[in-house]
CSV table of C-alpha atoms in Angstrom, one decimal:
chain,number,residue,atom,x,y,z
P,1,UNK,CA,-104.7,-25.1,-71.4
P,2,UNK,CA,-101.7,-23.8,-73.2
P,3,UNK,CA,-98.5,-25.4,-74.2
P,4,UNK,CA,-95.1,-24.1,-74.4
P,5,UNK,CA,-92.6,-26.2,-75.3
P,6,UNK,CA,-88.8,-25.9,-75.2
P,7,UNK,CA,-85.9,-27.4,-75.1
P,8,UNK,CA,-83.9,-26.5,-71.5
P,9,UNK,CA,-85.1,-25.3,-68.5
P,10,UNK,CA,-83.5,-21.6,-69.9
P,11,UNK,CA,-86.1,-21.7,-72.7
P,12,UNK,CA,-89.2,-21.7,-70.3
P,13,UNK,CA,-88.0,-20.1,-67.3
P,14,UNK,CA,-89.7,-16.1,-68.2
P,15,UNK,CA,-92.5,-18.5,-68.1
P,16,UNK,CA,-91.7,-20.3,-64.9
P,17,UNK,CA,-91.1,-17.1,-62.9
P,18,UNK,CA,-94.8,-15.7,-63.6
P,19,UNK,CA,-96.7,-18.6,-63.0
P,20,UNK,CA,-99.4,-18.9,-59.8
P,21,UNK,CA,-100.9,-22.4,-58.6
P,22,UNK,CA,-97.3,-24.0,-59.2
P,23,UNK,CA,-96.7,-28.2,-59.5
P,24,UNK,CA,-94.5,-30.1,-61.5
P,25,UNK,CA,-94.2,-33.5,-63.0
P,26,UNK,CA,-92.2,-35.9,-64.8
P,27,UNK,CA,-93.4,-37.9,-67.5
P,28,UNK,CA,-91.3,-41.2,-68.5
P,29,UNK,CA,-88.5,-40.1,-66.0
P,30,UNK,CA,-87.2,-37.8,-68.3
P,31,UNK,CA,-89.2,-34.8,-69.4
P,32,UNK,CA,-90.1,-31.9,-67.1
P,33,UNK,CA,-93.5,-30.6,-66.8
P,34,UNK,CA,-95.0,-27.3,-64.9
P,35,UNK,CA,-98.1,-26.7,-64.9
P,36,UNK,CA,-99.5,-23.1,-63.2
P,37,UNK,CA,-101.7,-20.4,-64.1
P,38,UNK,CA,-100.4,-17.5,-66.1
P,39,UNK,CA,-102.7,-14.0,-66.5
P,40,UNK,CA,-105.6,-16.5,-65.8
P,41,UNK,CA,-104.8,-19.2,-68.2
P,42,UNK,CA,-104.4,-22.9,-67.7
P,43,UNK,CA,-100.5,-22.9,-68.8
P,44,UNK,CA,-98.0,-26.3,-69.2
P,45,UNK,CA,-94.3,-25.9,-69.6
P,46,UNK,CA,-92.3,-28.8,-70.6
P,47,UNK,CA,-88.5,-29.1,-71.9
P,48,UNK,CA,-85.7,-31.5,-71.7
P,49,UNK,CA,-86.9,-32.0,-75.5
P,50,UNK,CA,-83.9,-32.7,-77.8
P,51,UNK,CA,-85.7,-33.8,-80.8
P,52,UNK,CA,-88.9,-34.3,-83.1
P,53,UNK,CA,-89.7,-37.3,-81.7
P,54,UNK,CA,-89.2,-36.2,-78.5
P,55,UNK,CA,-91.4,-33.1,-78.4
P,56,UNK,CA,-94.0,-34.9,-81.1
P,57,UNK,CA,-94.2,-37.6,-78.0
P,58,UNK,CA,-94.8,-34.9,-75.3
P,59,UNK,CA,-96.7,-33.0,-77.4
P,60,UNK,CA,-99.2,-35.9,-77.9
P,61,UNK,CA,-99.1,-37.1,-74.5
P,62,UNK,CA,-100.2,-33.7,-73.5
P,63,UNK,CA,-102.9,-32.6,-75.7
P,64,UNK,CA,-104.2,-36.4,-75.5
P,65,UNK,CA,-104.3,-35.5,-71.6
P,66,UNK,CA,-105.5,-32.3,-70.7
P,67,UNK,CA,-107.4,-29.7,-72.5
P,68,UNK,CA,-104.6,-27.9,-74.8
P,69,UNK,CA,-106.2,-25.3,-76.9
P,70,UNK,CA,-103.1,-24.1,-78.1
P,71,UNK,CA,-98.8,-25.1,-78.5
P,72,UNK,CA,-96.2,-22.5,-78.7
P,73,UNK,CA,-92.6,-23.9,-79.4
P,74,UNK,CA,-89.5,-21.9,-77.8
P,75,UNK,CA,-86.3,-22.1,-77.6
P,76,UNK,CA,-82.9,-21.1,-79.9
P,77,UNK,CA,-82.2,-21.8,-83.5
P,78,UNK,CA,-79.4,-21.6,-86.1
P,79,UNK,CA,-79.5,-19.7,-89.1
P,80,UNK,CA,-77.4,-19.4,-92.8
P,81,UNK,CA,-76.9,-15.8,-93.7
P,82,UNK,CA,-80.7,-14.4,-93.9
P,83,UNK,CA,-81.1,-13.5,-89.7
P,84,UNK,CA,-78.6,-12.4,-87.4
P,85,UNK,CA,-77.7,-13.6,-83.8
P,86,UNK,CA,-80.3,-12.1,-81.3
P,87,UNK,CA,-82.9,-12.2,-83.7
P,88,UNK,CA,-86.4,-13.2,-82.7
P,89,UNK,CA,-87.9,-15.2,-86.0
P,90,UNK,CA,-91.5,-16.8,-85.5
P,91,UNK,CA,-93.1,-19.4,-88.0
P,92,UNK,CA,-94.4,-18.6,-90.9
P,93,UNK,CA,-94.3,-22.0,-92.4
P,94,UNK,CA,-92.6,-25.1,-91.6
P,95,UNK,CA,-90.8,-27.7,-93.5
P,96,UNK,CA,-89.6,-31.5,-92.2
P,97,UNK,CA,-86.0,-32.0,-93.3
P,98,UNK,CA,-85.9,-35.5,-92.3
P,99,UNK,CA,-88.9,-36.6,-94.3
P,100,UNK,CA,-88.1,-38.7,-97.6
P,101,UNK,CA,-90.6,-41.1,-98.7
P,102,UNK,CA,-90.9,-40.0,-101.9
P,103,UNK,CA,-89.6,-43.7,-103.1
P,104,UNK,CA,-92.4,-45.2,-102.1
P,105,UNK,CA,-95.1,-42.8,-101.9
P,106,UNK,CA,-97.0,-40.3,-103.9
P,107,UNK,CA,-95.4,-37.4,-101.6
P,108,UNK,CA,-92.7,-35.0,-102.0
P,109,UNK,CA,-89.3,-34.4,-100.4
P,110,UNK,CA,-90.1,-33.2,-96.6
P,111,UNK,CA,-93.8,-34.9,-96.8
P,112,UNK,CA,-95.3,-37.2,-94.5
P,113,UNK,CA,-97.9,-39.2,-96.2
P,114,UNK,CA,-101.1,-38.2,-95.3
P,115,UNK,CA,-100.1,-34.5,-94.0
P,116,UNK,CA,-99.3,-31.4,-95.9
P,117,UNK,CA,-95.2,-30.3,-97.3
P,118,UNK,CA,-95.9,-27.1,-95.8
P,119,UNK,CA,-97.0,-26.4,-92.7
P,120,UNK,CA,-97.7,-23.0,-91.8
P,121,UNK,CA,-97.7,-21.1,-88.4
P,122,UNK,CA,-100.9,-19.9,-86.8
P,123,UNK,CA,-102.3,-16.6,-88.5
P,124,UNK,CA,-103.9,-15.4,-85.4
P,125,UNK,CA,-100.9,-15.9,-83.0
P,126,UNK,CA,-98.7,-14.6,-86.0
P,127,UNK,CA,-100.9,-11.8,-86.5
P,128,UNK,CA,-99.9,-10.8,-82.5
P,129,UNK,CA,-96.7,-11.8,-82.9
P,130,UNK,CA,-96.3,-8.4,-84.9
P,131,UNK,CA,-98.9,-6.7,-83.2
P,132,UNK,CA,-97.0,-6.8,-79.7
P,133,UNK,CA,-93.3,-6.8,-81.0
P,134,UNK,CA,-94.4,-3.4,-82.5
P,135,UNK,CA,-96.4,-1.9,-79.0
P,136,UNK,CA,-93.2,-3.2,-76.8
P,137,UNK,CA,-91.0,-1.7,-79.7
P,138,UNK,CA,-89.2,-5.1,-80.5
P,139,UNK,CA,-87.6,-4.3,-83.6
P,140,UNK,CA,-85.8,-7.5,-84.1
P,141,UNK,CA,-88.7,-10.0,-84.6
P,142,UNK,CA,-89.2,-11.3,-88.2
P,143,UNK,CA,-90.9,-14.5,-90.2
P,144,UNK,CA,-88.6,-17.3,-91.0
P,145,UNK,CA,-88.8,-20.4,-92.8
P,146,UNK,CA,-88.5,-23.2,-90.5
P,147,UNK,CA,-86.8,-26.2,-91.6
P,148,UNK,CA,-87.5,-28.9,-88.6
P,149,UNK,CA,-84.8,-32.2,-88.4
P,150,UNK,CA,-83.9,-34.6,-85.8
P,151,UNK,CA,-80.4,-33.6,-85.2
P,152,UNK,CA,-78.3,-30.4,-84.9
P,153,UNK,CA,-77.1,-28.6,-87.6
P,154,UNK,CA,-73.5,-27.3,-87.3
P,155,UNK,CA,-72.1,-27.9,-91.0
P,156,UNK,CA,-74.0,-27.0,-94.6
P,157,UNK,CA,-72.8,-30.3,-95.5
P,158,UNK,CA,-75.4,-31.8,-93.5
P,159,UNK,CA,-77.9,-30.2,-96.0
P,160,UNK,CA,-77.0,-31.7,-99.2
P,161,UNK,CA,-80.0,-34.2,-99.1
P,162,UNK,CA,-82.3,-31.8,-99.1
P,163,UNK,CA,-80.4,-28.5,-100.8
P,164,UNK,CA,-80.2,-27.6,-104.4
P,165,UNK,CA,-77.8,-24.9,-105.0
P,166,UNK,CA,-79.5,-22.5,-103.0
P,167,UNK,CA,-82.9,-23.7,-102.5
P,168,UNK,CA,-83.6,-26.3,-99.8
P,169,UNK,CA,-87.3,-28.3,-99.8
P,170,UNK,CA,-88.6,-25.6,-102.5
P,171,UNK,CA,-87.3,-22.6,-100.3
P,172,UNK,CA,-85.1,-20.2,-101.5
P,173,UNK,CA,-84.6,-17.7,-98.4
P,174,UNK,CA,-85.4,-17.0,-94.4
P,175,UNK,CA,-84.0,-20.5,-93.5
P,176,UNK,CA,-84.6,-21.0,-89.7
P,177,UNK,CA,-83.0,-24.9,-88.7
P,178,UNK,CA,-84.2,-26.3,-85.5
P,179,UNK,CA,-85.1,-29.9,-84.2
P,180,UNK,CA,-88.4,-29.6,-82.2
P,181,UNK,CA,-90.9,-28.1,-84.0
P,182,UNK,CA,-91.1,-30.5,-86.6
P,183,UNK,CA,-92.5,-32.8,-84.1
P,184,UNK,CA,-94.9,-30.2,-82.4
P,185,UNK,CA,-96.3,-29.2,-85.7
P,186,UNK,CA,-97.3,-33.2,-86.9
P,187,UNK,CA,-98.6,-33.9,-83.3
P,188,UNK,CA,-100.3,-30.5,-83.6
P,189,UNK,CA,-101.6,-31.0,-86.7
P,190,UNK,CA,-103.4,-34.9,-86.0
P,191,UNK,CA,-105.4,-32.8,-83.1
P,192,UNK,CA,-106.3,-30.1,-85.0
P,193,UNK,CA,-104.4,-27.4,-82.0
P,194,UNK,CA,-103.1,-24.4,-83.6
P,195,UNK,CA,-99.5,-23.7,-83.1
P,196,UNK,CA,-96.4,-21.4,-83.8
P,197,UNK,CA,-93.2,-21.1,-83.1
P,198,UNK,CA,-91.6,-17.8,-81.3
P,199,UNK,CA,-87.4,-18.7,-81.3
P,200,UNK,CA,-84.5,-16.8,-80.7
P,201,UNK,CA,-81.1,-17.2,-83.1
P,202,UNK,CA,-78.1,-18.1,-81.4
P,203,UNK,CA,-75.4,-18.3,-84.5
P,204,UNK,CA,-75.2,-19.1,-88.0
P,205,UNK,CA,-74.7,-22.7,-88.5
P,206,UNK,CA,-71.1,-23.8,-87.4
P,207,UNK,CA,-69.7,-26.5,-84.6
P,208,UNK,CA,-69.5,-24.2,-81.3
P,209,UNK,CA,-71.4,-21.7,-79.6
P,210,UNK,CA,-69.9,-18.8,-78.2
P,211,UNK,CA,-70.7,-18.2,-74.4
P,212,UNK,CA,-71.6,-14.1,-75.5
P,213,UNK,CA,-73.6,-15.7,-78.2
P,214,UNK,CA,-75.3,-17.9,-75.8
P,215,UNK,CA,-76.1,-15.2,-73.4
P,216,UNK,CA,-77.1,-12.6,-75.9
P,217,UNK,CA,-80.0,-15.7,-77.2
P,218,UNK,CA,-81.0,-15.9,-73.6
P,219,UNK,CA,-81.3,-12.1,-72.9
P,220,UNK,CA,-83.6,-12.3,-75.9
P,221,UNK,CA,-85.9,-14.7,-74.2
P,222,UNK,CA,-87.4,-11.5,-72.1
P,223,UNK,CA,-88.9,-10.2,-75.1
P,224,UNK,CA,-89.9,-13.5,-76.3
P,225,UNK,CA,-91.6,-13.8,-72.5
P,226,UNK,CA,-93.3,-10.7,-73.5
P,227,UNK,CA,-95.2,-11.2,-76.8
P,228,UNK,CA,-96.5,-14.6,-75.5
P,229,UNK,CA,-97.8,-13.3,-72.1
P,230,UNK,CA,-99.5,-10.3,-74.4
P,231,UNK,CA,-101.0,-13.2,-76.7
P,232,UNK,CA,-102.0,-15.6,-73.3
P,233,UNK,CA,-104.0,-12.2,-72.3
P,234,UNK,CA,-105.2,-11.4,-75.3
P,235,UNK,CA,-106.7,-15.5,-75.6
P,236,UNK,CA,-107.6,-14.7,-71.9
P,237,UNK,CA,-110.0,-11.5,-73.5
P,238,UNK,CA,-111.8,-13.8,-75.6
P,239,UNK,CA,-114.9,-15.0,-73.5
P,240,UNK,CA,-116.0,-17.5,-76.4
P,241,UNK,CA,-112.5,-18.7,-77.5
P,242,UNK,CA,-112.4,-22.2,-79.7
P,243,UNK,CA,-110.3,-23.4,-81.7
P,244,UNK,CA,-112.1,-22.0,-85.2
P,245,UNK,CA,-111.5,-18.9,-83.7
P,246,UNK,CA,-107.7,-19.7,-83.4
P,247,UNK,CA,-107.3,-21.5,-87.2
């Protein structure tokens, strides 16, 4: 089974639409879950996921469940002045902003004892990230640094814990800021499931978005749809598919 993750309905509806055998659920009375089968795969969709420890929860409760071979996070994401709005930016690695132990541990700024500083997007599914934006002539799909915290950014002064000058956790450029895949990444990780995350930017970091900026992010979401129904067929190729073959 394959996850895909987001956080309102808006971010898995492409998915929604193509999906045969249909049910849903709710899990805790809260978040909402489809299941269906999509190009022969096994497929789960769930959103109404806010936060890390929200979709690090669902996640777990998921791939503890049923047989996830794989998560893919979706959604929009804010930006400083490396992307543009309507730009399609996939993981290339992953940093948690809300992560500070350092005090007390032998662990850097962003590093959860026990787990890496860096975490870094799935090769294979990265690998057809670029391979399908380039057949469906998606011009606008790039790598990003991902920096993962539990709340919204909408000010740089939110960043001075973790910024110096113009670096922020060791990273100097390609700053992606979201607040979900921090938590699909760690959950991700314990299981050993490869993931990545395929998001769309919506505006620069400031307080409000714009209703064209918000429509322009969701337009994008088509092409997003795209290059992960190519990579669910592509999976759906492999006869002898495991996880190895994923890492």
């Amino acid at each position: 089974m394959i996850l895909i993750l987001g956080s309102v309905y808006d971010d898995v509806l492409y998915f929604d639409t193509q999906l045969k055998k249909r049910r849903e659920e709710t899990f805790k009375d809260h978040f909402k879950i489809i299941f269906g089968e999509l190009y022969g795969q096994n497929v789960v969709l769930a959103y109404n996921i806010f936060t890390n420890y929200m979709s690090s929860v669902v996640t777990t409760y998921l791939i503890s469940k049923y047989d996830v071979i794989a998560v893919i996070n979706v959604g929009s994401v804010r930006c400083l002045d490396d992307f543009k709005e309507g730009d399609i930016v996939y993981s290339e690695t992953l940093f948690l902003g809300d992560a500070d132990v350092s005090v007390f541990e032998k662990v850097k700024k962003g590093q959860v004892p026990t787990y890496p500083q860096i975490f870094s997007g799935n090769s294979y599914f990265n690998n057809l990230i670029n391979v399908y934006s380039s057949k469906f002539i998606i011009s606008n799909v790039k790598k990003g640094n991902y920096i993962s915290l539990n709340r919204e950014i909408v000010s740089i002064d939110q960043l001075n814990q973790i910024k110096n000058e113009n670096v922020i956790l060791g990273v100097s450029k390609d700053f992606i800021f979201d607040s979900t895949f921090g938590g699909v990444a760690l959950s991700s990780a314990t299981f050993d499931v490869p993931f990545v995350c395929l998001k769309v930017v919506i505006s620069k970091i400031k307080d409000k978005v714009t209703t064209l900026e918000r429509i322009r992010c969701i337009k994008e979401y088509a092409n997003v749809g795209k290059i992960i129904s190519a990579i669910i067929l592509e999976i759906g190729r492999k006869d002898t598919l495991t996880v190895d073959t994923l890492n």
